[in-house]
């Protein structure tokens, strides 16, 4: 990042003052996000460089990332460069991110390595901000890849919690939806739109560059620059170099009108003053992008570094190149590089890119630097002669798998080029199918995998193709076809036992997806035996996982626990099985919850969520979060459940799981309906409806409950019942997903006089109770029976069962129903006792809507709740905190004296950070949270 000359800021006083103020605020610890927009050459980068100079002088850390057309197909490249992420980095975390993106099995913990890498990069920025203020600038965002844009967006949302001045620069075109969204993220105050300089500032700038005040003709020529400082600077510099300016008294005047005054001619004009050998080197450098290293230029040009030195020095002196700390060299402005690039015909450029790719590959350059050259070469209308032989195929055999992991879109284009006709290998075909599946092209992936299977591949490749094909068929709901295909594959001759074991695991999954749990268990048992025989640890772990999940599907949760323990023991310590460990942890938590072992279940889900967050596995993290939210809701920890829901909407770079979204928003809506927040509930229901069509007829219990409760509170009891009866109309497996709806279904059916619906729901509740002796299921059956028979004894037993199970909401509901039944029979004393228990349950949950209903229903029997005296804390500010905020405040206070707690809170659990500023504001403290300055006292 070259230093900013004073003349460059002419005409930008107000904008410069705003950035100066932002840097000054950064020094005091206040972060901000700014988006600077304007046409090429309008001064965006120059303005930010001046701010970066000031930040450096003030002792801030400065990170600078630049995007360009060649890099936009490669995820996170600008952020990686800015943070110094490379395998040779001395910091093991940075080196680990580089290995992760390369597909290293010791780092690749999930299927979405870009998302995992992005999460780690965000943590790195967090850590940098923890050591001091940071200015992070990203130039030319209009060329940024989607993951880089999303990282910028995530950082922009965090600037209120960390000392980070985040600046993005971009042109108005091309227009992209994700860039438009950034404007909403920063808001009106965060946008700085640069327009042309006013006339008086144009005169000032021309005076600086030309060496004196402009005369009338020069002033008229300058007026045609529309106030663009780059245009003006290059135009005047070109006139000075060509000797077309002359002194006219105290003014500088135009002696001869130039033949062209276009911006491209003005920018490229300085190229006419460099020697022919230097121009040739610059044309070659333009192939590499806006920035490049001297070794890369040496490889591509076929010259040694010392032979390039004179040309590089001349280009720097001419203002064409500039030193760049991150890469070594960079074009002084993208338009200069573009002028050089456009000076070569497209056909010749394609050949040059192909040759550059081969040269870089021969020099063992990073895969992405080779691929960006080859990508341009194969995307042209004519295939370069340099790629007509088998070289591309040979290179992809060594590099294709890494590209599938890191940049599947790029891998697709190159793998297609290499597999045209019959030249491609089955291995490349399997990678192409995998890449298509990763990018969401399920139909295309399935067709390519099917084509690869016709080529009689080697057993390892055969299994990989079937693995992709099975995922595609499952995603399309074609589980029966998947079963048939895999059974045929198992009959293939020449398979080793390790191959059979992997195929058997796939077949077990297909049977499970098809609903044939008996077949799934039988095949998973065979897979386990084969895997154990060949000591295939990975397949053993997956086979045990399948057996455990089949047991859960059968409702045999206690029997599943030993299988989970065995599978977790197999996966422990093996980085390649980290994703399996997460999947097992999530399902283990589900099984524990089904057994009413809520403390263990919540701890297990929290461990899975924490691990997923630490390694950046967002898919598993969202699944763990969803399970945790349900457990917290069931056990009455509603504030904690609500605190987790917003994170489901802000995760990075993955296709949101519609079931997870429906569960999270369904829980939030249910809580808000019980608490009387209709507006908030409707917002969550609307959010859930965006995802509901994606899950088809699948039952999501929390969402069905919220939909029904909304209709009930609106007085539409028949509609409320209809929602529940539809959700309860599925098979036995679906019934387990909707068991928490049964008591509400009976209650609404009794209220509407629908005896048939009430008895059907009771039958289902009793069926579930027979399948499991979990206290909550026995209580649910008693609850339904008591509601239908109006039996206070059964309802009281149900309440006691819910108490034993740790389910406060249904306990309060059962006590309310028991109290009403006793009151109607004349037993006011017994009714009052149940009323008191129900009131305490609702009050603890903050269920004000239920409290209002409860008091209204019992008032007619002379049963009322006396005024209660709320617990008062020693400081008035604490009274305004929610339960979640109190808990977090205590954790923060402990974290001040315990570095281990502090690291977990502020680096891994971003939920805490989202609450801290609100807590401090309520306590009357500085709203910016600074861990080094103060800590609120624990409640």
PDB file of N, CA and C in Angstrom, residues 651-721:
ATOM      1  N   UNK A 651     -25.681 -17.076  10.152  1.00  0.00           N
ATOM      2  CA  UNK A 651     -24.544 -17.928   9.858  1.00  0.00           C
ATOM      3  C   UNK A 651     -24.054 -17.703   8.432  1.00  0.00           C
ATOM      4  N   UNK A 652     -22.811 -18.133   8.233  1.00  0.00           N
ATOM      5  CA  UNK A 652     -22.156 -17.753   7.008  1.00  0.00           C
ATOM      6  C   UNK A 652     -22.118 -18.881   5.995  1.00  0.00           C
ATOM      7  N   UNK A 653     -22.419 -18.500   4.731  1.00  0.00           N
ATOM      8  CA  UNK A 653     -22.017 -19.273   3.582  1.00  0.00           C
ATOM      9  C   UNK A 653     -22.516 -20.688   3.487  1.00  0.00           C
ATOM     10  N   UNK A 654     -23.706 -20.992   3.872  1.00  0.00           N
ATOM     11  CA  UNK A 654     -24.222 -22.331   3.631  1.00  0.00           C
ATOM     12  C   UNK A 654     -25.711 -22.231   3.386  1.00  0.00           C
ATOM     13  N   UNK A 655     -26.223 -23.236   2.703  1.00  0.00           N
ATOM     14  CA  UNK A 655     -27.653 -23.268   2.441  1.00  0.00           C
ATOM     15  C   UNK A 655     -28.372 -23.611   3.736  1.00  0.00           C
ATOM     16  N   UNK A 656     -29.190 -22.700   4.254  1.00  0.00           N
ATOM     17  CA  UNK A 656     -29.828 -22.900   5.547  1.00  0.00           C
ATOM     18  C   UNK A 656     -30.673 -24.159   5.553  1.00  0.00           C
ATOM     19  N   UNK A 657     -30.599 -24.878   6.650  1.00  0.00           N
ATOM     20  CA  UNK A 657     -31.394 -26.079   6.809  1.00  0.00           C
ATOM     21  C   UNK A 657     -32.821 -25.664   7.139  1.00  0.00           C
ATOM     22  N   UNK A 658     -33.780 -25.950   6.262  1.00  0.00           N
ATOM     23  CA  UNK A 658     -35.145 -25.462   6.513  1.00  0.00           C
ATOM     24  C   UNK A 658     -35.767 -26.046   7.772  1.00  0.00           C
ATOM     25  N   UNK A 659     -35.432 -27.292   8.123  1.00  0.00           N
ATOM     26  CA  UNK A 659     -35.984 -27.881   9.346  1.00  0.00           C
ATOM     27  C   UNK A 659     -35.458 -27.125  10.564  1.00  0.00           C
ATOM     28  N   UNK A 660     -34.153 -26.840  10.567  1.00  0.00           N
ATOM     29  CA  UNK A 660     -33.556 -26.095  11.678  1.00  0.00           C
ATOM     30  C   UNK A 660     -34.217 -24.727  11.819  1.00  0.00           C
ATOM     31  N   UNK A 661     -34.421 -24.050  10.709  1.00  0.00           N
ATOM     32  CA  UNK A 661     -35.045 -22.728  10.759  1.00  0.00           C
ATOM     33  C   UNK A 661     -36.480 -22.812  11.286  1.00  0.00           C
ATOM     34  N   UNK A 662     -37.234 -23.810  10.816  1.00  0.00           N
ATOM     35  CA  UNK A 662     -38.625 -23.950  11.254  1.00  0.00           C
ATOM     36  C   UNK A 662     -38.697 -24.275  12.746  1.00  0.00           C
ATOM     37  N   UNK A 663     -37.782 -25.107  13.216  1.00  0.00           N
ATOM     38  CA  UNK A 663     -37.759 -25.432  14.636  1.00  0.00           C
ATOM     39  C   UNK A 663     -37.454 -24.182  15.458  1.00  0.00           C
ATOM     40  N   UNK A 664     -36.393 -23.473  15.084  1.00  0.00           N
ATOM     41  CA  UNK A 664     -35.978 -22.311  15.855  1.00  0.00           C
ATOM     42  C   UNK A 664     -37.043 -21.230  15.904  1.00  0.00           C
ATOM     43  N   UNK A 665     -37.610 -20.899  14.757  1.00  0.00           N
ATOM     44  CA  UNK A 665     -38.621 -19.843  14.732  1.00  0.00           C
ATOM     45  C   UNK A 665     -39.937 -20.324  15.348  1.00  0.00           C
ATOM     46  N   UNK A 666     -40.219 -21.621  15.236  1.00  0.00           N
ATOM     47  CA  UNK A 666     -41.417 -22.149  15.882  1.00  0.00           C
ATOM     48  C   UNK A 666     -41.324 -22.040  17.394  1.00  0.00           C
ATOM     49  N   UNK A 667     -40.155 -22.362  17.944  1.00  0.00           N
ATOM     50  CA  UNK A 667     -39.954 -22.239  19.396  1.00  0.00           C
ATOM     51  C   UNK A 667     -40.080 -20.784  19.832  1.00  0.00           C
ATOM     52  N   UNK A 668     -39.426 -19.894  19.101  1.00  0.00           N
ATOM     53  CA  UNK A 668     -39.469 -18.480  19.471  1.00  0.00           C
ATOM     54  C   UNK A 668     -40.893 -17.940  19.417  1.00  0.00           C
ATOM     55  N   UNK A 669     -41.618 -18.318  18.369  1.00  0.00           N
ATOM     56  CA  UNK A 669     -42.998 -17.836  18.243  1.00  0.00           C
ATOM     57  C   UNK A 669     -43.862 -18.369  19.377  1.00  0.00           C
ATOM     58  N   UNK A 670     -43.686 -19.631  19.743  1.00  0.00           N
ATOM     59  CA  UNK A 670     -44.465 -20.216  20.838  1.00  0.00           C
ATOM     60  C   UNK A 670     -44.205 -19.483  22.144  1.00  0.00           C
ATOM     61  N   UNK A 671     -42.938 -19.219  22.441  1.00  0.00           N
ATOM     62  CA  UNK A 671     -42.603 -18.505  23.674  1.00  0.00           C
ATOM     63  C   UNK A 671     -43.245 -17.122  23.687  1.00  0.00           C
ATOM     64  N   UNK A 672     -43.131 -16.415  22.588  1.00  0.00           N
ATOM     65  CA  UNK A 672     -43.669 -15.053  22.541  1.00  0.00           C
ATOM     66  C   UNK A 672     -45.195 -15.046  22.620  1.00  0.00           C
ATOM     67  N   UNK A 673     -45.834 -16.061  22.079  1.00  0.00           N
ATOM     68  CA  UNK A 673     -47.295 -16.149  22.203  1.00  0.00           C
ATOM     69  C   UNK A 673     -47.688 -16.381  23.661  1.00  0.00           C
ATOM     70  N   UNK A 674     -46.975 -17.238  24.348  1.00  0.00           N
ATOM     71  CA  UNK A 674     -47.261 -17.452  25.767  1.00  0.00           C
ATOM     72  C   UNK A 674     -46.990 -16.187  26.581  1.00  0.00           C
ATOM     73  N   UNK A 675     -46.052 -15.383  26.125  1.00  0.00           N
ATOM     74  CA  UNK A 675     -45.703 -14.163  26.864  1.00  0.00           C
ATOM     75  C   UNK A 675     -46.481 -12.935  26.381  1.00  0.00           C
ATOM     76  N   UNK A 676     -47.405 -13.125  25.461  1.00  0.00           N
ATOM     77  CA  UNK A 676     -48.254 -12.024  25.038  1.00  0.00           C
ATOM     78  C   UNK A 676     -47.637 -11.097  24.020  1.00  0.00           C
ATOM     79  N   UNK A 677     -46.538 -11.499  23.387  1.00  0.00           N
ATOM     80  CA  UNK A 677     -45.889 -10.663  22.371  1.00  0.00           C
ATOM     81  C   UNK A 677     -46.337 -11.134  20.992  1.00  0.00           C
ATOM     82  N   UNK A 678     -47.523 -10.686  20.566  1.00  0.00           N
ATOM     83  CA  UNK A 678     -48.081 -11.137  19.309  1.00  0.00           C
ATOM     84  C   UNK A 678     -47.254 -10.654  18.116  1.00  0.00           C
ATOM     85  N   UNK A 679     -46.770  -9.416  18.176  1.00  0.00           N
ATOM     86  CA  UNK A 679     -45.993  -8.881  17.056  1.00  0.00           C
ATOM     87  C   UNK A 679     -44.711  -9.686  16.858  1.00  0.00           C
ATOM     88  N   UNK A 680     -44.008  -9.941  17.964  1.00  0.00           N
ATOM     89  CA  UNK A 680     -42.790 -10.732  17.858  1.00  0.00           C
ATOM     90  C   UNK A 680     -43.061 -12.139  17.361  1.00  0.00           C
ATOM     91  N   UNK A 681     -44.150 -12.740  17.827  1.00  0.00           N
ATOM     92  CA  UNK A 681     -44.502 -14.092  17.390  1.00  0.00           C
ATOM     93  C   UNK A 681     -44.789 -14.124  15.906  1.00  0.00           C
ATOM     94  N   UNK A 682     -45.523 -13.142  15.417  1.00  0.00           N
ATOM     95  CA  UNK A 682     -45.854 -13.116  13.991  1.00  0.00           C
ATOM     96  C   UNK A 682     -44.609 -12.922  13.140  1.00  0.00           C
ATOM     97  N   UNK A 683     -43.643 -12.171  13.658  1.00  0.00           N
ATOM     98  CA  UNK A 683     -42.390 -12.029  12.920  1.00  0.00           C
ATOM     99  C   UNK A 683     -41.673 -13.353  12.760  1.00  0.00           C
ATOM    100  N   UNK A 684     -41.630 -14.151  13.828  1.00  0.00           N
ATOM    101  CA  UNK A 684     -40.978 -15.458  13.733  1.00  0.00           C
ATOM    102  C   UNK A 684     -41.778 -16.424  12.859  1.00  0.00           C
ATOM    103  N   UNK A 685     -43.095 -16.367  12.947  1.00  0.00           N
ATOM    104  CA  UNK A 685     -43.904 -17.233  12.088  1.00  0.00           C
ATOM    105  C   UNK A 685     -43.698 -16.880  10.619  1.00  0.00           C
ATOM    106  N   UNK A 686     -43.604 -15.588  10.313  1.00  0.00           N
ATOM    107  CA  UNK A 686     -43.362 -15.179   8.932  1.00  0.00           C
ATOM    108  C   UNK A 686     -42.001 -15.672   8.456  1.00  0.00           C
ATOM    109  N   UNK A 687     -41.000 -15.601   9.347  1.00  0.00           N
ATOM    110  CA  UNK A 687     -39.675 -16.103   8.979  1.00  0.00           C
ATOM    111  C   UNK A 687     -39.712 -17.600   8.718  1.00  0.00           C
ATOM    112  N   UNK A 688     -40.470 -18.339   9.550  1.00  0.00           N
ATOM    113  CA  UNK A 688     -40.566 -19.793   9.363  1.00  0.00           C
ATOM    114  C   UNK A 688     -41.257 -20.145   8.062  1.00  0.00           C
ATOM    115  N   UNK A 689     -42.251 -19.332   7.670  1.00  0.00           N
ATOM    116  CA  UNK A 689     -43.001 -19.645   6.453  1.00  0.00           C
ATOM    117  C   UNK A 689     -42.135 -19.550   5.202  1.00  0.00           C
ATOM    118  N   UNK A 690     -41.019 -18.825   5.273  1.00  0.00           N
ATOM    119  CA  UNK A 690     -40.121 -18.782   4.116  1.00  0.00           C
ATOM    120  C   UNK A 690     -39.456 -20.134   3.882  1.00  0.00           C
ATOM    121  N   UNK A 691     -39.318 -20.916   4.954  1.00  0.00           N
ATOM    122  CA  UNK A 691     -38.627 -22.199   4.842  1.00  0.00           C
ATOM    123  C   UNK A 691     -39.585 -23.389   4.818  1.00  0.00           C
ATOM    124  N   UNK A 692     -40.801 -23.193   5.307  1.00  0.00           N
ATOM    125  CA  UNK A 692     -41.744 -24.308   5.412  1.00  0.00           C
ATOM    126  C   UNK A 692     -41.986 -25.029   4.091  1.00  0.00           C
ATOM    127  N   UNK A 693     -42.115 -24.311   2.953  1.00  0.00           N
ATOM    128  CA  UNK A 693     -42.344 -25.050   1.696  1.00  0.00           C
ATOM    129  C   UNK A 693     -41.217 -26.000   1.327  1.00  0.00           C
ATOM    130  N   UNK A 694     -40.024 -25.774   1.875  1.00  0.00           N
ATOM    131  CA  UNK A 694     -38.879 -26.623   1.523  1.00  0.00           C
ATOM    132  C   UNK A 694     -38.915 -27.974   2.216  1.00  0.00           C
ATOM    133  N   UNK A 695     -39.747 -28.128   3.245  1.00  0.00           N
ATOM    134  CA  UNK A 695     -39.742 -29.388   3.993  1.00  0.00           C
ATOM    135  C   UNK A 695     -40.934 -30.271   3.639  1.00  0.00           C
ATOM    136  N   UNK A 696     -41.751 -29.814   2.677  1.00  0.00           N
ATOM    137  CA  UNK A 696     -42.879 -30.631   2.236  1.00  0.00           C
ATOM    138  C   UNK A 696     -43.855 -30.928   3.366  1.00  0.00           C
ATOM    139  N   UNK A 697     -44.218 -32.188   3.518  1.00  0.00           N
ATOM    140  CA  UNK A 697     -45.194 -32.597   4.522  1.00  0.00           C
ATOM    141  C   UNK A 697     -44.544 -33.021   5.841  1.00  0.00           C
ATOM    142  N   UNK A 698     -43.254 -32.840   5.942  1.00  0.00           N
ATOM    143  CA  UNK A 698     -42.568 -33.238   7.172  1.00  0.00           C
ATOM    144  C   UNK A 698     -43.118 -32.453   8.362  1.00  0.00           C
ATOM    145  N   UNK A 699     -43.324 -33.143   9.473  1.00  0.00           N
ATOM    146  CA  UNK A 699     -43.886 -32.530  10.676  1.00  0.00           C
ATOM    147  C   UNK A 699     -42.763 -31.896  11.490  1.00  0.00           C
ATOM    148  N   UNK A 700     -42.918 -30.627  11.800  1.00  0.00           N
ATOM    149  CA  UNK A 700     -42.019 -29.925  12.712  1.00  0.00           C
ATOM    150  C   UNK A 700     -42.872 -29.495  13.897  1.00  0.00           C
ATOM    151  N   UNK A 701     -42.757 -30.228  15.007  1.00  0.00           N
ATOM    152  CA  UNK A 701     -43.629 -30.027  16.150  1.00  0.00           C
ATOM    153  C   UNK A 701     -43.686 -28.598  16.664  1.00  0.00           C
ATOM    154  N   UNK A 702     -42.538 -27.936  16.921  1.00  0.00           N
ATOM    155  CA  UNK A 702     -42.605 -26.574  17.451  1.00  0.00           C
ATOM    156  C   UNK A 702     -43.338 -25.598  16.535  1.00  0.00           C
ATOM    157  N   UNK A 703     -43.170 -25.762  15.228  1.00  0.00           N
ATOM    158  CA  UNK A 703     -43.853 -24.852  14.303  1.00  0.00           C
ATOM    159  C   UNK A 703     -45.352 -25.124  14.294  1.00  0.00           C
ATOM    160  N   UNK A 704     -45.747 -26.401  14.303  1.00  0.00           N
ATOM    161  CA  UNK A 704     -47.173 -26.722  14.348  1.00  0.00           C
ATOM    162  C   UNK A 704     -47.810 -26.190  15.626  1.00  0.00           C
ATOM    163  N   UNK A 705     -47.088 -26.304  16.737  1.00  0.00           N
ATOM    164  CA  UNK A 705     -47.611 -25.809  18.002  1.00  0.00           C
ATOM    165  C   UNK A 705     -47.809 -24.291  17.957  1.00  0.00           C
ATOM    166  N   UNK A 706     -46.835 -23.574  17.385  1.00  0.00           N
ATOM    167  CA  UNK A 706     -46.946 -22.115  17.293  1.00  0.00           C
ATOM    168  C   UNK A 706     -48.101 -21.706  16.386  1.00  0.00           C
ATOM    169  N   UNK A 707     -48.248 -22.382  15.253  1.00  0.00           N
ATOM    170  CA  UNK A 707     -49.357 -22.060  14.344  1.00  0.00           C
ATOM    171  C   UNK A 707     -50.700 -22.272  15.033  1.00  0.00           C
ATOM    172  N   UNK A 708     -50.819 -23.372  15.755  1.00  0.00           N
ATOM    173  CA  UNK A 708     -52.078 -23.677  16.428  1.00  0.00           C
ATOM    174  C   UNK A 708     -52.364 -22.663  17.526  1.00  0.00           C
ATOM    175  N   UNK A 709     -51.332 -22.315  18.312  1.00  0.00           N
ATOM    176  CA  UNK A 709     -51.526 -21.382  19.420  1.00  0.00           C
ATOM    177  C   UNK A 709     -51.926 -19.995  18.911  1.00  0.00           C
ATOM    178  N   UNK A 710     -51.355 -19.589  17.778  1.00  0.00           N
ATOM    179  CA  UNK A 710     -51.729 -18.293  17.209  1.00  0.00           C
ATOM    180  C   UNK A 710     -53.210 -18.273  16.837  1.00  0.00           C
ATOM    181  N   UNK A 711     -53.680 -19.346  16.223  1.00  0.00           N
ATOM    182  CA  UNK A 711     -55.097 -19.403  15.846  1.00  0.00           C
ATOM    183  C   UNK A 711     -56.000 -19.473  17.077  1.00  0.00           C
ATOM    184  N   UNK A 712     -55.559 -20.220  18.094  1.00  0.00           N
ATOM    185  CA  UNK A 712     -56.345 -20.317  19.318  1.00  0.00           C
ATOM    186  C   UNK A 712     -56.489 -18.951  19.990  1.00  0.00           C
ATOM    187  N   UNK A 713     -55.414 -18.213  20.083  1.00  0.00           N
ATOM    188  CA  UNK A 713     -55.483 -16.900  20.720  1.00  0.00           C
ATOM    189  C   UNK A 713     -56.310 -15.912  19.907  1.00  0.00           C
ATOM    190  N   UNK A 714     -56.472 -16.193  18.606  1.00  0.00           N
ATOM    191  CA  UNK A 714     -57.336 -15.355  17.777  1.00  0.00           C
ATOM    192  C   UNK A 714     -58.798 -15.782  17.866  1.00  0.00           C
ATOM    193  N   UNK A 715     -59.073 -16.842  18.628  1.00  0.00           N
ATOM    194  CA  UNK A 715     -60.442 -17.310  18.801  1.00  0.00           C
ATOM    195  C   UNK A 715     -60.888 -18.346  17.807  1.00  0.00           C
ATOM    196  N   UNK A 716     -60.004 -18.777  16.896  1.00  0.00           N
ATOM    197  CA  UNK A 716     -60.357 -19.767  15.872  1.00  0.00           C
ATOM    198  C   UNK A 716     -59.973 -21.156  16.381  1.00  0.00           C
ATOM    199  N   UNK A 717     -60.764 -21.709  17.302  1.00  0.00           N
ATOM    200  CA  UNK A 717     -60.405 -22.981  17.935  1.00  0.00           C
ATOM    201  C   UNK A 717     -60.434 -24.140  16.953  1.00  0.00           C
ATOM    202  N   UNK A 718     -61.424 -24.150  16.036  1.00  0.00           N
ATOM    203  CA  UNK A 718     -61.490 -25.238  15.051  1.00  0.00           C
ATOM    204  C   UNK A 718     -60.251 -25.242  14.160  1.00  0.00           C
ATOM    205  N   UNK A 719     -59.814 -24.049  13.734  1.00  0.00           N
ATOM    206  CA  UNK A 719     -58.606 -23.967  12.910  1.00  0.00           C
ATOM    207  C   UNK A 719     -57.378 -24.396  13.709  1.00  0.00           C
ATOM    208  N   UNK A 720     -57.340 -24.010  14.977  1.00  0.00           N
ATOM    209  CA  UNK A 720     -56.207 -24.397  15.823  1.00  0.00           C
ATOM    210  C   UNK A 720     -56.143 -25.911  15.953  1.00  0.00           C
ATOM    211  N   UNK A 721     -57.295 -26.552  16.137  1.00  0.00           N
ATOM    212  CA  UNK A 721     -57.337 -28.012  16.235  1.00  0.00           C
ATOM    213  C   UNK A 721     -56.934 -28.654  14.912  1.00  0.00           C
TER     214      UNK A 721
END
